[in-house]
CSV table of C-alpha atoms in Angstrom, one decimal:
chain,number,residue,atom,x,y,z
X,510,MET,CA,-120.1,24.9,39.6
X,511,SER,CA,-119.4,26.1,36.1
X,512,ARG,CA,-116.9,24.5,33.9
X,513,HIS,CA,-114.5,27.4,34.2
X,514,ALA,CA,-114.7,27.1,38.0
X,515,ARG,CA,-113.9,23.4,37.8
X,516,VAL,CA,-110.9,24.1,35.5
X,517,TRP,CA,-109.5,26.5,38.1
X,518,CYS,CA,-110.2,24.0,40.9
X,519,ALA,CA,-108.3,21.3,38.9
X,520,LEU,CA,-105.4,23.7,38.5
X,521,ALA,CA,-105.6,24.6,42.2
X,522,ALA,CA,-105.2,20.9,43.1
X,523,PHE,CA,-101.6,20.8,41.8
X,524,ALA,CA,-100.7,24.4,42.2
X,525,ALA,CA,-101.4,24.5,45.9
X,526,PHE,CA,-103.7,27.5,45.6
X,527,GLY,CA,-107.1,28.0,47.1
X,528,CYS,CA,-110.1,27.2,44.9
X,529,VAL,CA,-110.9,30.8,43.9
X,530,PRO,CA,-113.0,32.3,41.0
X,531,LEU,CA,-111.3,32.0,37.7
X,532,ALA,CA,-111.5,35.8,37.2
X,533,MET,CA,-108.9,36.1,40.1
X,534,ALA,CA,-106.4,33.8,38.3
X,535,GLN,CA,-103.4,35.5,36.8
X,536,THR,CA,-102.4,33.8,33.6
X,537,LYS,CA,-100.3,35.1,30.8
X,538,PRO,CA,-101.2,34.3,27.2
X,539,PRO,CA,-98.3,33.1,25.2
X,540,ALA,CA,-96.7,35.7,23.0
X,541,ALA,CA,-97.1,35.4,19.3
X,542,LYS,CA,-94.1,33.8,17.6
X,543,PRO,CA,-93.2,33.3,14.0
X,544,ALA,CA,-93.9,29.8,12.7
X,545,ALA,CA,-91.0,27.5,13.4
X,546,PRO,CA,-89.2,26.1,10.3
X,547,ALA,CA,-90.1,22.5,9.3
X,548,MET,CA,-88.3,20.0,11.5
X,549,GLN,CA,-85.3,18.3,9.8
X,550,PRO,CA,-84.6,14.6,10.5
X,551,ASP,CA,-82.6,14.4,13.7
X,552,PRO,CA,-79.6,12.0,13.3
X,553,THR,CA,-79.3,11.4,17.0
X,554,ALA,CA,-82.9,10.6,17.5
X,555,ALA,CA,-82.9,8.4,14.4
X,556,GLU,CA,-79.9,6.4,15.7
X,557,PHE,CA,-81.6,5.9,19.1
X,558,ASP,CA,-84.8,4.8,17.3
X,559,LYS,CA,-82.8,2.1,15.6
X,560,PHE,CA,-81.3,1.0,18.9
X,561,ARG,CA,-84.7,0.9,20.5
X,562,GLU,CA,-86.1,-1.2,17.7
X,563,VAL,CA,-83.4,-3.8,18.4
X,564,LEU,CA,-84.1,-3.7,22.1
X,565,GLU,CA,-87.8,-4.0,21.7
X,566,GLU,CA,-87.4,-7.4,20.2
X,567,ASP,CA,-86.7,-8.6,23.7
X,568,ASN,CA,-88.4,-5.8,25.6
X,569,PRO,CA,-88.1,-6.0,29.4
X,570,ALA,CA,-91.6,-4.6,29.6
X,571,GLU,CA,-92.9,-8.0,28.7
X,572,LEU,CA,-91.8,-9.2,32.1
X,573,PHE,CA,-94.0,-6.6,33.8
X,574,GLU,CA,-96.8,-7.4,31.5
X,575,ALA,CA,-96.6,-11.1,32.5
X,576,LYS,CA,-96.5,-10.0,36.2
X,577,GLY,CA,-99.6,-7.8,35.7
X,578,LYS,CA,-101.5,-10.7,34.1
X,579,GLU,CA,-100.7,-12.8,37.2
X,580,LEU,CA,-101.9,-10.0,39.5
X,581,TRP,CA,-105.1,-9.5,37.5
X,582,PHE,CA,-106.3,-13.1,38.0
X,583,ALA,CA,-104.9,-13.6,41.6
X,584,LYS,CA,-107.2,-13.4,44.6
X,585,ARG,CA,-105.7,-10.8,46.8
X,586,GLY,CA,-106.4,-8.0,49.3
X,587,PRO,CA,-108.6,-7.9,52.3
X,588,LYS,CA,-111.5,-9.2,50.2
X,589,ASN,CA,-109.5,-12.1,48.7
X,590,ALA,CA,-110.8,-11.3,45.2
X,591,SER,CA,-109.3,-11.1,41.7
X,592,LEU,CA,-109.8,-8.2,39.3
X,593,GLU,CA,-111.7,-10.4,36.8
X,594,GLN,CA,-114.9,-8.3,37.5
X,595,CYS,CA,-113.1,-5.0,37.0
X,596,ASP,CA,-114.9,-3.0,34.3
X,597,LEU,CA,-112.5,-0.9,32.2
X,598,GLY,CA,-115.3,0.4,30.1
X,599,LEU,CA,-116.1,-2.6,27.9
X,600,GLY,CA,-117.8,-4.7,30.5
X,601,PRO,CA,-116.6,-6.6,33.6
X,602,GLY,CA,-113.4,-8.5,32.9
X,603,VAL,CA,-113.0,-7.3,29.3
X,604,VAL,CA,-109.4,-6.2,28.9
X,605,LYS,CA,-108.7,-6.5,25.2
X,606,GLY,CA,-109.0,-3.1,23.6
X,607,ALA,CA,-109.8,-1.2,26.8
X,608,TYR,CA,-106.6,0.8,27.1
X,609,VAL,CA,-107.0,2.6,23.8
X,610,ARG,CA,-110.5,3.6,24.8
X,611,LEU,CA,-109.5,5.4,28.0
X,612,PRO,CA,-109.9,7.9,29.6
X,613,ARG,CA,-113.7,7.6,29.5
X,614,TYR,CA,-116.8,8.2,31.7
X,615,PHE,CA,-117.8,5.6,34.2
X,616,ALA,CA,-121.4,5.8,35.5
X,617,ASP,CA,-120.6,3.9,38.7
X,618,VAL,CA,-118.4,6.8,39.9
X,619,GLY,CA,-120.0,9.6,37.9
X,620,LYS,CA,-116.7,10.8,36.5
X,621,VAL,CA,-114.1,10.3,33.8
X,622,MET,CA,-111.2,8.0,34.7
X,623,ASP,CA,-107.9,7.1,33.0
X,624,ALA,CA,-106.5,3.5,32.9
X,625,GLU,CA,-104.4,3.6,36.0
X,626,ARG,CA,-107.0,5.4,38.0
X,627,ARG,CA,-109.6,2.9,37.0
X,628,ILE,CA,-107.5,-0.1,37.9
X,629,VAL,CA,-106.6,1.4,41.3
X,630,HIS,CA,-110.4,2.0,41.8
X,631,CYS,CA,-111.0,-1.7,41.1
X,632,MET,CA,-108.2,-2.7,43.5
X,633,VAL,CA,-110.0,-0.6,46.2
X,634,THR,CA,-113.6,-1.6,45.5
X,635,LEU,CA,-113.1,-5.2,44.5
X,636,GLN,CA,-110.1,-6.3,46.5
X,637,GLY,CA,-110.3,-4.0,49.5
X,638,PHE,CA,-107.0,-2.3,49.2
X,639,ARG,CA,-106.8,1.2,50.8
X,640,MET,CA,-106.3,4.2,48.4
X,641,GLU,CA,-104.1,5.9,51.0
X,642,ASP,CA,-101.7,2.9,51.0
X,643,LEU,CA,-101.6,2.6,47.2
X,644,ALA,CA,-100.8,6.4,46.9
X,645,LYS,CA,-97.9,6.3,49.4
X,646,GLN,CA,-95.4,5.0,46.9
X,647,PRO,CA,-97.2,4.8,43.5
X,648,PHE,CA,-94.1,5.0,41.2
X,649,SER,CA,-91.4,2.5,40.5
X,650,SER,CA,-88.0,2.7,42.0
X,651,PRO,CA,-84.9,0.5,41.4
X,652,ASN,CA,-86.0,-1.7,44.3
X,653,ARG,CA,-89.8,-1.8,43.9
X,654,THR,CA,-92.4,-1.9,41.2
X,655,PRO,CA,-95.9,-1.1,42.6
X,656,ASP,CA,-98.6,-3.5,41.6
X,657,PRO,CA,-100.6,-0.9,39.6
X,658,VAL,CA,-97.6,-0.4,37.3
X,659,SER,CA,-97.6,-4.1,36.4
X,660,LEU,CA,-101.4,-4.2,36.0
X,661,VAL,CA,-101.4,-1.1,33.7
X,662,THR,CA,-98.7,-2.7,31.6
X,663,TYR,CA,-100.7,-5.9,31.3
X,664,VAL,CA,-103.9,-4.0,30.3
X,665,ALA,CA,-102.0,-1.8,27.9
X,666,GLY,CA,-100.5,-4.8,26.2
X,667,GLN,CA,-103.9,-6.1,25.4
X,668,SER,CA,-104.5,-3.1,23.1
X,669,ARG,CA,-101.2,-3.5,21.2
X,670,GLY,CA,-101.7,-2.7,17.5
X,671,MET,CA,-105.1,-1.1,18.0
X,672,LYS,CA,-106.1,2.5,17.1
X,673,ILE,CA,-106.6,5.0,19.9
X,674,ALA,CA,-110.3,5.7,20.2
X,675,THR,CA,-110.9,7.7,23.3
X,676,PRO,CA,-114.6,8.6,23.5
X,677,MET,CA,-116.0,12.1,23.4
X,678,SER,CA,-119.7,11.2,23.1
X,679,ARG,CA,-120.7,12.3,26.6
X,680,PRO,CA,-120.7,15.8,27.9
X,681,GLU,CA,-118.5,14.7,30.9
X,682,GLU,CA,-115.9,13.5,28.5
X,683,ARG,CA,-116.0,16.6,26.4
X,684,GLU,CA,-115.7,18.8,29.5
X,685,THR,CA,-112.8,16.7,30.8
X,686,PHE,CA,-111.0,17.2,27.5
X,687,GLU,CA,-111.5,21.0,27.7
X,688,ILE,CA,-110.2,21.1,31.2
X,689,GLY,CA,-107.2,19.1,30.1
X,690,ARG,CA,-106.6,21.6,27.2
X,691,GLU,CA,-106.6,24.5,29.7
X,692,ILE,CA,-104.2,22.7,32.1
X,693,PHE,CA,-101.9,21.9,29.1
X,694,ASN,CA,-101.8,25.6,28.3
X,695,TYR,CA,-101.7,27.0,31.8
X,696,ARG,CA,-98.6,29.0,32.6
X,697,ALA,CA,-97.4,29.3,36.2
X,698,GLY,CA,-94.5,28.5,38.5
X,699,PRO,CA,-91.1,30.1,38.9
X,700,TYR,CA,-90.3,29.7,35.2
X,701,ASP,CA,-93.7,30.6,33.9
X,702,PHE,CA,-93.9,27.2,32.1
X,703,SER,CA,-96.8,25.2,30.8
X,704,CYS,CA,-97.0,21.9,29.1
X,705,ALA,CA,-97.3,23.8,25.9
X,706,THR,CA,-94.0,25.6,26.5
X,707,CYS,CA,-92.2,22.4,25.5
X,708,HIS,CA,-95.0,20.6,23.6
X,709,GLY,CA,-97.1,23.2,21.9
X,710,GLU,CA,-95.0,24.2,18.9
X,711,ASP,CA,-92.9,22.5,16.2
X,712,GLY,CA,-89.1,22.4,16.2
X,713,LYS,CA,-88.4,22.3,19.9
X,714,ARG,CA,-85.9,20.1,21.6
X,715,ILE,CA,-84.2,19.6,25.0
X,716,ARG,CA,-80.5,18.5,24.8
X,717,THR,CA,-80.6,15.6,22.2
X,718,GLN,CA,-84.3,15.0,22.6
X,719,PRO,CA,-86.7,16.4,19.9
X,720,LEU,CA,-90.0,17.4,21.6
X,721,PRO,CA,-93.2,16.5,19.9
X,722,ASN,CA,-95.9,19.0,19.3
X,723,LEU,CA,-98.7,17.3,21.2
X,724,THR,CA,-101.4,19.5,19.8
X,725,LYS,CA,-101.0,17.7,16.4
X,726,PRO,CA,-102.6,14.3,15.9
X,727,ALA,CA,-99.7,12.8,14.1
X,728,GLU,CA,-97.3,13.8,17.0
X,729,ALA,CA,-99.7,13.5,19.9
X,730,ILE,CA,-99.4,9.7,19.7
X,731,ARG,CA,-95.9,10.2,21.0
X,732,ALA,CA,-97.3,11.2,24.4
X,733,TYR,CA,-98.9,7.7,24.5
X,734,GLN,CA,-96.5,5.6,22.4
X,735,GLY,CA,-94.2,3.4,24.5
X,736,TRP,CA,-96.0,4.1,27.7
X,737,PRO,CA,-96.1,2.2,30.0
X,738,GLY,CA,-92.4,2.1,29.2
X,739,TYR,CA,-89.3,0.4,30.5
X,740,ARG,CA,-86.9,3.3,31.3
X,741,MET,CA,-83.3,2.3,30.4
X,742,THR,CA,-82.0,5.1,32.6
X,743,GLY,CA,-82.8,3.4,35.9
X,744,GLY,CA,-84.0,0.1,34.7
X,745,VAL,CA,-87.6,0.6,35.9
X,746,MET,CA,-91.1,0.4,34.5
X,747,HIS,CA,-93.2,3.6,34.4
X,748,THR,CA,-96.7,4.6,33.5
X,749,LEU,CA,-98.3,7.8,32.2
X,750,GLN,CA,-99.2,8.7,35.7
X,751,TRP,CA,-95.5,8.9,36.5
X,752,ARG,CA,-94.7,10.7,33.2
X,753,MET,CA,-97.3,13.5,34.0
X,754,ASN,CA,-96.0,13.8,37.5
X,755,ASP,CA,-92.5,14.2,36.3
X,756,CYS,CA,-93.5,16.8,33.8
X,757,PHE,CA,-95.0,18.9,36.7
X,758,ARG,CA,-91.7,18.4,38.6
X,759,GLN,CA,-89.8,19.7,35.6
X,760,GLN,CA,-92.0,22.7,35.4
X,761,ARG,CA,-91.3,23.3,39.1
X,762,PHE,CA,-95.0,22.8,39.9
X,763,PRO,CA,-96.1,21.1,43.1
X,764,ALA,CA,-96.8,17.4,42.5
X,765,PRO,CA,-100.4,16.5,41.7
X,766,ASP,CA,-102.2,13.9,43.8
X,767,TYR,CA,-101.8,10.3,42.5
X,768,ALA,CA,-104.7,9.3,40.2
X,769,SER,CA,-106.3,12.7,40.5
X,770,ASP,CA,-108.9,14.6,38.3
X,771,THR,CA,-106.0,16.8,37.2
X,772,ILE,CA,-104.0,14.0,35.6
X,773,THR,CA,-107.1,12.3,34.1
X,774,ALA,CA,-108.1,15.6,32.4
X,775,LEU,CA,-104.6,16.1,31.0
X,776,LEU,CA,-104.4,12.5,29.8
X,777,ALA,CA,-107.9,12.9,28.2
X,778,TYR,CA,-106.6,15.9,26.2
X,779,LEU,CA,-103.5,14.0,25.0
X,780,ALA,CA,-105.4,10.8,24.2
X,781,VAL,CA,-108.1,12.5,22.2
X,782,ASN,CA,-105.5,14.4,20.2
X,783,ALA,CA,-104.0,11.0,19.3
X,784,ASN,CA,-107.3,9.4,18.3
X,785,GLY,CA,-107.0,7.3,15.2
X,786,GLN,CA,-103.3,6.6,15.7
X,787,VAL,CA,-102.1,3.0,16.3
X,788,TYR,CA,-100.9,2.2,19.8
X,789,LYS,CA,-97.9,-0.1,19.7
X,790,GLY,CA,-98.0,-1.2,23.3
X,791,PRO,CA,-95.6,-1.0,26.2
X,792,GLY,CA,-92.2,0.1,25.0
X,793,ILE,CA,-88.7,1.2,25.9
X,794,LYS,CA,-87.8,4.7,26.9
X,795,ARG,CA,-84.4,6.4,27.4
């Protein structure tokens, strides 16, 4: 199957279409617009950033990070095994620096995986958990934090202060990036939205929230910065899998499958755009 056919299949996975030839897809190129004026400092956002800096001194995310560490070393599941042999790309059991080098290609599965997808894969293969069970309620609620959320928070914390260095050396990684780019720009749904509708230009905002232009390296880090993040509205911990899922909901797209090729491709596009930027670790979100 050609790359273009694989792009359309990835889009079909969350758009509930059949996997048809790309030539049959009806997409609308974005209309040319005049360049937006340079963004002025936003006083509301600046005040919130100050508030967040104070809160991050005692960030509740640290509690989930500690729980994730506990889970990483605990013998659990039908196989009564820990995750100490989980290979996140730097060798079995190597956690430090792994998060900022994901998504990446894994030869044992023959595909590119992001951090949460890889951790879930290890829970299935090493510990014997069932993917069907993990995917039933993958996102946090006020009453429950799924184990993968805490595990991702722990792994992410081990890359705090490091530069994002998502690899693009293999053809599979470059192809996944290109598929992610096309998903990012794909317009569909009742509002004819794409990710780029909100995050492809300078100077956009929603209510009091400035929207970063995720196609620019200096701003793309904001798609990763603070995730996993403790959400003050709700008091729950969320990962990038949840963030991407919620973006599709806001676009009125059908929800993508948990830990799917679609989300991995989109995260690969965002991560590569942020390469070279410093990751500050799990944070606090509104």
